[in-house]
Amino acid sequence: MGQRWHGGSADYASRTGLPQKFDYTQVDKVYQSLKDNYNGKLTEQQVLDGLKHGLAQSTKDPYTEFFTATEAEQFSNDLQGTISGVGAKLELDQNGSVVVVAPISGSPADAAGIRAKDIIVAVDGKTTSGMTATEAVLKIRGKKGTQVKLTIVRDGKDQLDFTITRDNIHVPSVESKVLDGNIGYMQVSQFSDDTDELAAKAAREFQAQGVKQVILDLRDNPGGEVSAAVGLSGLWLDSGETVAQQRRGSVVSEEYRVSGGEPVLKGMKTVVLMNAGSASASEITALALRDQAHARIIGEKSYGKGVVQQLIPFDDGGSLKVTVGKWYSPKGTNIDKKGITPDQTVKPSDDDIKNKNDVQLQAAQDWLGWQN
């Protein structure tokens, strides 16, 4: 997602070209017409929330979004891996369609066959056209044991229906193990508050077991907090090394550098696994490790989200998630709408997926074996 908000900037505001004071005359005319003519019930809160959602949507930026207090709480839960639903990370694409960034491994969505880049066109028969990603998520969420029907379009042509039983899902952001050949395997499902601690613990366990080579699995990781990506990168990079830059136009507004910590995995041969579901903070980490630690990227082209959002909280519990700039790798690469092309492209076939034959992980193990 990006970073938490800690202050505003008049300079940032001036870049939008908007007036310092807004004339609400035309808005009030629409409100009066709605109040006098709408054939239905509306509360003042519904109208206010609608105005706030509309302000964010006026940017036509799929990543800029207003959250009500309920939506903000759900967003926070999502970011920390606590969800009750089908287990699919969603965003809007540039066409305003609700797209699956990645199904969570082992979730009902994953078990049903939902894939990254699937476009959800309807939920329980209701079109998602005009919905924000959060609105679609709230439609899909529900109590454990209940069902939801998702209608998706795959590869721009095939329309498929999935009826999925909801479940309670909490996924720790990091899982690890040691593979044959004494290769450390670390899977990061998203970048959350617990990522730094869990990743550092895994790295120390690798060190204790004499691991000399590492596979960092960022497949289907939709991103999360940039600070967690910086912390994870710090397991390979020295304090002070740059992980990414944030730019507004050509001006560098912020640099993300490793701060403190021990680079437990520094110097180890490393492979980063990526696919179409690897986005945002995952891409930041992958490029930083390729640029600064000579890691090899294996898998498929990543999602391509090279913009940064801040979360601005309001007193009523609502918040605004707003795009504040683009991020660039240490070597000046931005991959927005382009994605990262891996050093070695390995794409599983339908049979591989069906038979759970992980050809990408095998390719990583093979490459590391050749480095001995």
mmCIF file of C-alpha atoms in Angstrom:
data_model
loop_
_atom_site.group_PDB
_atom_site.id
_atom_site.type_symbol
_atom_site.label_atom_id
_atom_site.label_comp_id
_atom_site.label_asym_id
_atom_site.label_seq_id
_atom_site.Cartn_x
_atom_site.Cartn_y
_atom_site.Cartn_z
ATOM 1 C CA MET A 1 0.000 0.000 0.000
ATOM 2 C CA GLY A 2 2.562 2.565 1.089
ATOM 3 C CA GLN A 3 3.065 4.442 4.317
ATOM 4 C CA ARG A 4 1.177 5.921 7.242
ATOM 5 C CA TRP A 5 0.497 9.639 7.165
ATOM 6 C CA HIS A 6 2.198 11.966 9.636
ATOM 7 C CA GLY A 7 1.548 15.421 8.204
ATOM 8 C CA GLY A 8 0.428 17.481 5.229
ATOM 9 C CA SER A 9 2.221 19.677 2.708
ATOM 10 C CA ALA A 10 1.090 22.908 1.098
ATOM 11 C CA ASP A 11 3.591 22.234 -1.671
ATOM 12 C CA TYR A 12 1.928 18.904 -2.417
ATOM 13 C CA ALA A 13 -1.503 20.596 -2.514
ATOM 14 C CA SER A 14 -0.326 23.235 -4.971
ATOM 15 C CA ARG A 15 0.676 20.541 -7.459
ATOM 16 C CA THR A 16 -2.937 19.455 -7.997
ATOM 17 C CA GLY A 17 -3.955 22.768 -9.517
ATOM 18 C CA LEU A 18 -7.013 22.966 -7.253
ATOM 19 C CA PRO A 19 -8.097 26.280 -5.678
ATOM 20 C CA GLN A 20 -7.302 26.867 -2.021
ATOM 21 C CA LYS A 21 -11.014 27.378 -1.315
ATOM 22 C CA PHE A 22 -13.662 25.245 -2.995
ATOM 23 C CA ASP A 23 -16.985 26.665 -4.245
ATOM 24 C CA TYR A 24 -19.692 24.231 -3.118
ATOM 25 C CA THR A 25 -22.529 26.091 -4.878
ATOM 26 C CA GLN A 26 -23.003 23.489 -7.617
ATOM 27 C CA VAL A 27 -22.695 20.635 -5.127
ATOM 28 C CA ASP A 28 -25.400 22.204 -2.978
ATOM 29 C CA LYS A 29 -27.700 22.489 -6.018
ATOM 30 C CA VAL A 30 -27.301 18.756 -6.660
ATOM 31 C CA TYR A 31 -27.954 18.053 -2.975
ATOM 32 C CA GLN A 32 -31.129 20.143 -2.960
ATOM 33 C CA SER A 33 -32.385 18.454 -6.129
ATOM 34 C CA LEU A 34 -31.647 15.028 -4.682
ATOM 35 C CA LYS A 35 -33.354 15.894 -1.393
ATOM 36 C CA ASP A 36 -36.457 17.259 -3.106
ATOM 37 C CA ASN A 37 -36.859 14.629 -5.815
ATOM 38 C CA TYR A 38 -35.327 11.282 -4.836
ATOM 39 C CA ASN A 39 -37.979 8.575 -4.441
ATOM 40 C CA GLY A 40 -36.420 6.706 -1.554
ATOM 41 C CA LYS A 41 -34.833 6.957 1.875
ATOM 42 C CA LEU A 42 -31.480 8.612 2.445
ATOM 43 C CA THR A 43 -29.685 9.600 5.625
ATOM 44 C CA GLU A 44 -27.403 12.577 6.000
ATOM 45 C CA GLN A 45 -24.503 10.185 6.709
ATOM 46 C CA GLN A 46 -25.135 8.297 3.457
ATOM 47 C CA VAL A 47 -24.974 11.562 1.514
ATOM 48 C CA LEU A 48 -21.814 12.700 3.288
ATOM 49 C CA ASP A 49 -20.116 9.341 2.708
ATOM 50 C CA GLY A 50 -21.156 9.480 -0.936
ATOM 51 C CA LEU A 51 -19.582 12.918 -1.328
ATOM 52 C CA LYS A 52 -16.346 11.731 0.267
ATOM 53 C CA HIS A 53 -16.199 8.600 -1.897
ATOM 54 C CA GLY A 54 -16.877 10.772 -4.951
ATOM 55 C CA LEU A 55 -14.046 13.171 -4.136
ATOM 56 C CA ALA A 56 -11.567 10.291 -4.053
ATOM 57 C CA GLN A 57 -13.013 8.717 -7.204
ATOM 58 C CA SER A 58 -12.729 12.029 -9.078
ATOM 59 C CA THR A 59 -8.984 11.389 -9.350
ATOM 60 C CA LYS A 60 -9.699 8.361 -11.582
ATOM 61 C CA ASP A 61 -6.771 6.764 -9.739
ATOM 62 C CA PRO A 62 -7.618 3.157 -8.803
ATOM 63 C CA TYR A 63 -5.436 3.399 -5.675
ATOM 64 C CA THR A 64 -6.919 6.604 -4.239
ATOM 65 C CA GLU A 65 -9.918 5.739 -2.097
ATOM 66 C CA PHE A 66 -11.997 7.088 0.780
ATOM 67 C CA PHE A 67 -12.892 4.688 3.600
ATOM 68 C CA THR A 68 -15.780 5.080 6.019
ATOM 69 C CA ALA A 69 -15.014 4.027 9.596
ATOM 70 C CA THR A 70 -16.272 0.501 8.851
ATOM 71 C CA GLU A 71 -14.297 0.298 5.615
ATOM 72 C CA ALA A 72 -11.179 1.693 7.310
ATOM 73 C CA GLU A 73 -11.374 -0.989 9.990
ATOM 74 C CA GLN A 74 -11.745 -3.671 7.316
ATOM 75 C CA PHE A 75 -8.794 -2.251 5.377
ATOM 76 C CA SER A 76 -6.648 -2.326 8.515
ATOM 77 C CA ASN A 77 -7.673 -5.934 9.170
ATOM 78 C CA ASP A 78 -6.809 -6.840 5.589
ATOM 79 C CA LEU A 79 -3.396 -5.245 5.923
ATOM 80 C CA GLN A 80 -2.695 -7.310 9.033
ATOM 81 C CA GLY A 81 -3.928 -10.563 7.521
ATOM 82 C CA THR A 82 -7.165 -10.904 9.506
ATOM 83 C CA ILE A 83 -10.100 -11.532 7.184
ATOM 84 C CA SER A 84 -13.436 -13.287 7.085
ATOM 85 C CA GLY A 85 -14.382 -14.158 3.546
ATOM 86 C CA VAL A 86 -12.920 -16.033 0.585
ATOM 87 C CA GLY A 87 -9.284 -14.878 0.829
ATOM 88 C CA ALA A 88 -8.587 -12.903 -2.351
ATOM 89 C CA LYS A 89 -6.715 -9.615 -2.549
ATOM 90 C CA LEU A 90 -8.551 -7.154 -4.825
ATOM 91 C CA GLU A 91 -7.742 -3.854 -6.502
ATOM 92 C CA LEU A 92 -9.191 -1.743 -9.302
ATOM 93 C CA ASP A 93 -7.325 -1.846 -12.598
ATOM 94 C CA GLN A 94 -6.898 1.153 -14.878
ATOM 95 C CA ASN A 95 -10.278 0.429 -16.479
ATOM 96 C CA GLY A 96 -12.042 0.543 -13.126
ATOM 97 C CA SER A 97 -12.600 -3.218 -13.062
ATOM 98 C CA VAL A 98 -12.315 -5.200 -9.832
ATOM 99 C CA VAL A 99 -9.307 -7.456 -10.356
ATOM 100 C CA VAL A 100 -7.796 -10.202 -8.228
ATOM 101 C CA VAL A 101 -4.231 -9.284 -7.317
ATOM 102 C CA ALA A 102 -3.721 -12.664 -5.698
ATOM 103 C CA PRO A 103 -5.638 -15.389 -3.889
ATOM 104 C CA ILE A 104 -4.243 -16.140 -0.429
ATOM 105 C CA SER A 105 -2.518 -19.507 -0.403
ATOM 106 C CA GLY A 106 -4.742 -22.150 1.157
ATOM 107 C CA SER A 107 -7.804 -19.885 1.201
ATOM 108 C CA PRO A 108 -11.270 -20.815 -0.115
ATOM 109 C CA ALA A 109 -10.608 -18.644 -3.194
ATOM 110 C CA ASP A 110 -7.334 -20.464 -3.848
ATOM 111 C CA ALA A 111 -8.992 -23.869 -3.397
ATOM 112 C CA ALA A 112 -11.829 -22.889 -5.753
ATOM 113 C CA GLY A 113 -9.375 -21.974 -8.530
ATOM 114 C CA ILE A 114 -9.466 -18.171 -8.463
ATOM 115 C CA ARG A 115 -6.287 -16.775 -10.067
ATOM 116 C CA ALA A 116 -4.321 -13.524 -10.134
ATOM 117 C CA LYS A 117 -5.589 -11.122 -12.841
ATOM 118 C CA ASP A 118 -9.109 -12.637 -12.789
ATOM 119 C CA ILE A 119 -11.643 -9.812 -13.147
ATOM 120 C CA ILE A 120 -14.652 -10.049 -10.830
ATOM 121 C CA VAL A 121 -17.609 -8.747 -12.833
ATOM 122 C CA ALA A 122 -20.388 -9.729 -10.403
ATOM 123 C CA VAL A 123 -20.921 -10.733 -6.768
ATOM 124 C CA ASP A 124 -24.052 -12.794 -6.125
ATOM 125 C CA GLY A 125 -25.312 -11.680 -9.514
ATOM 126 C CA LYS A 126 -24.814 -7.956 -8.834
ATOM 127 C CA THR A 127 -22.421 -6.185 -11.194
ATOM 128 C CA THR A 128 -19.243 -4.727 -9.713
ATOM 129 C CA SER A 129 -19.237 -1.934 -12.308
ATOM 130 C CA GLY A 130 -18.767 1.369 -10.499
ATOM 131 C CA MET A 131 -17.683 -0.280 -7.237
ATOM 132 C CA THR A 132 -14.456 0.575 -5.473
ATOM 133 C CA ALA A 133 -12.213 -2.321 -4.493
ATOM 134 C CA THR A 134 -13.260 -1.897 -0.865
ATOM 135 C CA GLU A 135 -16.963 -1.950 -1.760
ATOM 136 C CA ALA A 136 -16.418 -5.180 -3.690
ATOM 137 C CA VAL A 137 -14.494 -6.671 -0.761
ATOM 138 C CA LEU A 138 -17.317 -5.819 1.660
ATOM 139 C CA LYS A 139 -19.832 -7.474 -0.698
ATOM 140 C CA ILE A 140 -17.719 -10.632 -0.789
ATOM 141 C CA ARG A 141 -17.067 -10.736 2.957
ATOM 142 C CA GLY A 142 -19.498 -12.534 5.249
ATOM 143 C CA LYS A 143 -19.835 -14.980 8.077
ATOM 144 C CA LYS A 144 -17.961 -18.257 8.108
ATOM 145 C CA GLY A 145 -19.930 -21.041 6.459
ATOM 146 C CA THR A 146 -22.038 -18.810 4.212
ATOM 147 C CA GLN A 147 -21.599 -18.849 0.429
ATOM 148 C CA VAL A 148 -20.922 -16.188 -2.161
ATOM 149 C CA LYS A 149 -21.102 -16.481 -5.947
ATOM 150 C CA LEU A 150 -18.351 -14.760 -7.924
ATOM 151 C CA THR A 151 -18.617 -14.252 -11.670
ATOM 152 C CA ILE A 152 -15.183 -13.675 -13.176
ATOM 153 C CA VAL A 153 -13.672 -12.985 -16.581
ATOM 154 C CA ARG A 154 -10.348 -14.719 -17.194
ATOM 155 C CA ASP A 155 -7.814 -13.690 -19.854
ATOM 156 C CA GLY A 156 -10.303 -11.157 -21.178
ATOM 157 C CA LYS A 157 -12.572 -13.792 -22.708
ATOM 158 C CA ASP A 158 -13.723 -16.692 -20.523
ATOM 159 C CA GLN A 159 -16.596 -15.992 -18.105
ATOM 160 C CA LEU A 160 -16.710 -18.384 -15.157
ATOM 161 C CA ASP A 161 -18.890 -18.729 -12.053
ATOM 162 C CA PHE A 162 -17.513 -19.799 -8.663
ATOM 163 C CA THR A 163 -19.630 -20.510 -5.590
ATOM 164 C CA ILE A 164 -17.305 -20.273 -2.598
ATOM 165 C CA THR A 165 -17.913 -20.973 1.083
ATOM 166 C CA ARG A 166 -16.552 -18.210 3.300
ATOM 167 C CA ASP A 167 -14.150 -18.940 6.131
ATOM 168 C CA ASN A 168 -12.213 -17.122 8.850
ATOM 169 C CA ILE A 169 -8.679 -16.515 7.670
ATOM 170 C CA HIS A 170 -5.637 -15.248 9.522
ATOM 171 C CA VAL A 171 -2.378 -15.674 7.705
ATOM 172 C CA PRO A 172 0.985 -14.855 9.337
ATOM 173 C CA SER A 173 2.893 -12.818 6.813
ATOM 174 C CA VAL A 174 6.048 -15.000 6.903
ATOM 175 C CA GLU A 175 6.539 -18.765 6.767
ATOM 176 C CA SER A 176 9.890 -20.506 6.438
ATOM 177 C CA LYS A 177 11.638 -23.866 6.261
ATOM 178 C CA VAL A 178 14.933 -25.392 5.144
ATOM 179 C CA LEU A 179 14.787 -27.296 1.865
ATOM 180 C CA ASP A 180 16.991 -30.142 0.610
ATOM 181 C CA GLY A 181 20.484 -28.894 -0.133
ATOM 182 C CA ASN A 182 20.368 -26.687 2.981
ATOM 183 C CA ILE A 183 18.514 -23.933 1.120
ATOM 184 C CA GLY A 184 16.571 -21.503 3.278
ATOM 185 C CA TYR A 185 13.044 -20.909 1.987
ATOM 186 C CA MET A 186 11.130 -17.837 3.174
ATOM 187 C CA GLN A 187 7.611 -17.092 1.929
ATOM 188 C CA VAL A 188 6.201 -13.608 2.573
ATOM 189 C CA SER A 189 2.468 -13.449 1.825
ATOM 190 C CA GLN A 190 2.113 -9.700 2.433
ATOM 191 C CA PHE A 191 3.964 -6.857 4.146
ATOM 192 C CA SER A 192 2.392 -6.313 7.571
ATOM 193 C CA ASP A 193 3.338 -5.144 11.060
ATOM 194 C CA ASP A 194 4.601 -8.640 11.908
ATOM 195 C CA THR A 195 6.772 -9.076 8.781
ATOM 196 C CA ASP A 196 10.026 -7.650 10.163
ATOM 197 C CA GLU A 197 9.908 -9.710 13.343
ATOM 198 C CA LEU A 198 8.929 -12.978 11.643
ATOM 199 C CA ALA A 199 11.432 -12.558 8.802
ATOM 200 C CA ALA A 200 14.284 -11.749 11.205
ATOM 201 C CA LYS A 201 13.408 -14.831 13.258
ATOM 202 C CA ALA A 202 13.449 -17.001 10.133
ATOM 203 C CA ALA A 203 16.795 -15.527 9.069
ATOM 204 C CA ARG A 204 18.361 -16.284 12.449
ATOM 205 C CA GLU A 205 17.091 -19.859 12.218
ATOM 206 C CA PHE A 206 18.670 -20.146 8.760
ATOM 207 C CA GLN A 207 21.930 -18.847 10.191
ATOM 208 C CA ALA A 208 21.827 -21.320 13.087
ATOM 209 C CA GLN A 209 21.336 -24.204 10.640
ATOM 210 C CA GLY A 210 24.249 -23.151 8.439
ATOM 211 C CA VAL A 211 22.138 -22.063 5.462
ATOM 212 C CA LYS A 212 24.218 -20.426 2.713
ATOM 213 C CA GLN A 213 21.564 -19.954 -0.010
ATOM 214 C CA VAL A 214 18.067 -18.486 0.200
ATOM 215 C CA ILE A 215 14.833 -18.493 -1.790
ATOM 216 C CA LEU A 216 12.553 -15.526 -1.032
ATOM 217 C CA ASP A 217 9.060 -16.372 -2.278
ATOM 218 C CA LEU A 218 7.028 -13.249 -3.060
ATOM 219 C CA ARG A 219 4.557 -14.917 -5.393
ATOM 220 C CA ASP A 220 0.975 -13.697 -4.961
ATOM 221 C CA ASN A 221 2.158 -11.110 -2.439
ATOM 222 C CA PRO A 222 0.071 -7.987 -3.178
ATOM 223 C CA GLY A 223 2.274 -5.654 -1.112
ATOM 224 C CA GLY A 224 1.430 -3.734 2.049
ATOM 225 C CA GLU A 225 3.570 -1.438 4.167
ATOM 226 C CA VAL A 226 6.724 -0.025 2.582
ATOM 227 C CA SER A 227 8.426 0.070 5.981
ATOM 228 C CA ALA A 228 8.078 -3.713 6.178
ATOM 229 C CA ALA A 229 9.633 -4.079 2.728
ATOM 230 C CA VAL A 230 12.572 -1.950 3.877
ATOM 231 C CA GLY A 231 12.932 -4.049 7.031
ATOM 232 C CA LEU A 232 12.898 -7.295 5.063
ATOM 233 C CA SER A 233 15.474 -5.963 2.593
ATOM 234 C CA GLY A 234 17.675 -5.095 5.560
ATOM 235 C CA LEU A 235 18.297 -8.806 6.124
ATOM 236 C CA TRP A 236 20.474 -8.647 2.976
ATOM 237 C CA LEU A 237 21.558 -4.963 2.944
ATOM 238 C CA ASP A 238 23.700 -2.856 5.264
ATOM 239 C CA SER A 239 22.244 -0.033 7.335
ATOM 240 C CA GLY A 240 22.048 3.119 5.219
ATOM 241 C CA GLU A 241 21.661 1.339 1.867
ATOM 242 C CA THR A 242 18.796 2.570 -0.314
ATOM 243 C CA VAL A 243 15.828 0.262 -0.884
ATOM 244 C CA ALA A 244 13.694 2.694 -2.907
ATOM 245 C CA GLN A 245 13.068 6.349 -3.657
ATOM 246 C CA GLN A 246 9.736 8.136 -3.691
ATOM 247 C CA ARG A 247 9.403 10.831 -6.341
ATOM 248 C CA ARG A 248 6.783 13.425 -7.178
ATOM 249 C CA GLY A 249 7.496 14.212 -10.804
ATOM 250 C CA SER A 250 11.292 14.249 -11.059
ATOM 251 C CA VAL A 251 11.826 15.432 -7.481
ATOM 252 C CA VAL A 252 12.862 12.911 -4.842
ATOM 253 C CA SER A 253 10.472 13.465 -1.930
ATOM 254 C CA GLU A 254 11.670 10.601 0.271
ATOM 255 C CA GLU A 255 14.289 7.877 0.379
ATOM 256 C CA TYR A 256 13.681 4.531 2.003
ATOM 257 C CA ARG A 257 16.920 3.320 3.565
ATOM 258 C CA VAL A 258 17.768 0.385 5.770
ATOM 259 C CA SER A 259 18.015 1.534 9.374
ATOM 260 C CA GLY A 260 19.721 -0.618 11.956
ATOM 261 C CA GLY A 261 19.312 -4.357 12.287
ATOM 262 C CA GLU A 262 21.752 -7.060 11.283
ATOM 263 C CA PRO A 263 22.072 -8.128 7.620
ATOM 264 C CA VAL A 264 21.948 -11.806 8.597
ATOM 265 C CA LEU A 265 21.555 -12.966 4.985
ATOM 266 C CA LYS A 266 24.114 -10.621 3.428
ATOM 267 C CA GLY A 267 26.310 -12.307 0.826
ATOM 268 C CA MET A 268 24.105 -15.385 0.478
ATOM 269 C CA LYS A 269 23.136 -16.471 -3.026
ATOM 270 C CA THR A 270 19.474 -15.491 -3.266
ATOM 271 C CA VAL A 271 16.589 -16.169 -5.630
ATOM 272 C CA VAL A 272 13.403 -14.108 -5.501
ATOM 273 C CA LEU A 273 10.293 -15.860 -6.826
ATOM 274 C CA MET A 274 7.640 -13.629 -8.423
ATOM 275 C CA ASN A 275 4.494 -13.964 -10.511
ATOM 276 C CA ALA A 276 1.594 -11.842 -11.760
ATOM 277 C CA GLY A 277 0.278 -11.558 -8.198
ATOM 278 C CA SER A 278 3.488 -9.939 -6.880
ATOM 279 C CA ALA A 279 2.820 -6.224 -6.499
ATOM 280 C CA SER A 280 3.865 -2.968 -4.869
ATOM 281 C CA ALA A 281 6.090 -3.643 -1.818
ATOM 282 C CA SER A 282 6.954 -7.047 -3.293
ATOM 283 C CA GLU A 283 8.295 -5.349 -6.388
ATOM 284 C CA ILE A 284 10.173 -2.797 -4.282
ATOM 285 C CA THR A 285 11.901 -5.621 -2.390
ATOM 286 C CA ALA A 286 12.692 -7.673 -5.495
ATOM 287 C CA LEU A 287 14.316 -4.771 -7.343
ATOM 288 C CA ALA A 288 16.257 -3.648 -4.263
ATOM 289 C CA LEU A 289 17.683 -7.136 -3.790
ATOM 290 C CA ARG A 290 18.489 -7.450 -7.497
ATOM 291 C CA ASP A 291 20.105 -3.997 -7.617
ATOM 292 C CA GLN A 292 21.928 -4.121 -4.277
ATOM 293 C CA ALA A 293 22.401 -7.801 -3.397
ATOM 294 C CA HIS A 294 22.683 -9.395 -6.876
ATOM 295 C CA ALA A 295 19.609 -11.565 -6.291
ATOM 296 C CA ARG A 296 18.195 -13.484 -9.250
ATOM 297 C CA ILE A 297 14.475 -13.113 -10.021
ATOM 298 C CA ILE A 298 12.744 -16.253 -11.302
ATOM 299 C CA GLY A 299 9.113 -16.761 -12.295
ATOM 300 C CA GLU A 300 6.702 -14.565 -14.217
ATOM 301 C CA LYS A 301 6.323 -10.838 -14.885
ATOM 302 C CA SER A 302 5.038 -9.074 -11.777
ATOM 303 C CA TYR A 303 1.857 -7.028 -11.399
ATOM 304 C CA GLY A 304 3.304 -3.578 -12.054
ATOM 305 C CA LYS A 305 2.298 -1.219 -9.251
ATOM 306 C CA GLY A 306 4.939 1.478 -8.962
ATOM 307 C CA VAL A 307 2.998 4.102 -7.003
ATOM 308 C CA VAL A 308 2.953 4.872 -3.283
ATOM 309 C CA GLN A 309 -0.087 5.598 -1.109
ATOM 310 C CA GLN A 310 -0.412 7.323 2.246
ATOM 311 C CA LEU A 311 -3.236 6.636 4.684
ATOM 312 C CA ILE A 312 -4.684 9.835 6.171
ATOM 313 C CA PRO A 313 -6.942 9.198 9.206
ATOM 314 C CA PHE A 314 -9.893 11.407 10.177
ATOM 315 C CA ASP A 315 -11.500 12.053 13.570
ATOM 316 C CA ASP A 316 -14.673 10.119 12.715
ATOM 317 C CA GLY A 317 -12.735 6.907 12.049
ATOM 318 C CA GLY A 318 -12.752 7.310 8.281
ATOM 319 C CA SER A 319 -9.579 7.686 6.237
ATOM 320 C CA LEU A 320 -8.243 8.566 2.805
ATOM 321 C CA LYS A 321 -5.810 6.307 0.991
ATOM 322 C CA VAL A 322 -4.176 8.595 -1.554
ATOM 323 C CA THR A 323 -1.430 8.204 -4.146
ATOM 324 C CA VAL A 324 1.399 10.601 -3.251
ATOM 325 C CA GLY A 325 4.071 9.674 -5.769
ATOM 326 C CA LYS A 326 5.921 6.952 -7.634
ATOM 327 C CA TRP A 327 8.655 4.750 -6.236
ATOM 328 C CA TYR A 328 11.920 3.968 -7.993
ATOM 329 C CA SER A 329 14.477 1.246 -7.401
ATOM 330 C CA PRO A 330 18.039 2.061 -6.267
ATOM 331 C CA LYS A 331 19.035 2.114 -9.961
ATOM 332 C CA GLY A 332 16.155 4.397 -10.930
ATOM 333 C CA THR A 333 13.682 1.840 -12.284
ATOM 334 C CA ASN A 334 9.932 2.395 -12.058
ATOM 335 C CA ILE A 335 7.705 -0.486 -13.114
ATOM 336 C CA ASP A 336 4.230 1.073 -12.884
ATOM 337 C CA LYS A 337 1.897 -0.660 -15.376
ATOM 338 C CA LYS A 338 4.927 -2.569 -16.731
ATOM 339 C CA GLY A 339 5.923 -5.022 -14.021
ATOM 340 C CA ILE A 340 9.301 -6.654 -13.435
ATOM 341 C CA THR A 341 10.539 -9.042 -16.109
ATOM 342 C CA PRO A 342 12.316 -11.888 -14.303
ATOM 343 C CA ASP A 343 15.897 -12.864 -15.053
ATOM 344 C CA GLN A 344 14.568 -16.351 -15.770
ATOM 345 C CA THR A 345 10.981 -16.759 -16.916
ATOM 346 C CA VAL A 346 9.288 -19.942 -15.707
ATOM 347 C CA LYS A 347 5.534 -20.269 -16.191
ATOM 348 C CA PRO A 348 3.631 -23.278 -14.855
ATOM 349 C CA SER A 349 1.277 -25.070 -17.240
ATOM 350 C CA ASP A 350 -2.352 -25.802 -16.391
ATOM 351 C CA ASP A 351 -1.277 -29.374 -15.633
ATOM 352 C CA ASP A 352 1.470 -28.102 -13.308
ATOM 353 C CA ILE A 353 -1.101 -26.014 -11.418
ATOM 354 C CA LYS A 354 -3.594 -28.883 -11.283
ATOM 355 C CA ASN A 355 -0.975 -31.353 -10.052
ATOM 356 C CA LYS A 356 0.641 -28.794 -7.704
ATOM 357 C CA ASN A 357 3.961 -29.200 -9.513
ATOM 358 C CA ASP A 358 5.923 -26.102 -8.455
ATOM 359 C CA VAL A 359 8.202 -25.666 -11.457
ATOM 360 C CA GLN A 360 9.234 -22.171 -10.347
ATOM 361 C CA LEU A 361 10.498 -23.351 -6.977
ATOM 362 C CA GLN A 362 12.274 -26.230 -8.704
ATOM 363 C CA ALA A 363 13.940 -23.796 -11.113
ATOM 364 C CA ALA A 364 15.171 -21.739 -8.152
ATOM 365 C CA GLN A 365 16.595 -24.817 -6.445
ATOM 366 C CA ASP A 366 18.246 -25.930 -9.681
ATOM 367 C CA TRP A 367 19.876 -22.522 -10.234
ATOM 368 C CA LEU A 368 21.191 -22.394 -6.685
ATOM 369 C CA GLY A 369 22.518 -25.957 -7.095
ATOM 370 C CA TRP A 370 24.507 -24.834 -10.129
ATOM 371 C CA GLN A 371 26.102 -22.021 -8.089
ATOM 372 C CA ASN A 372 27.854 -24.454 -5.733
#
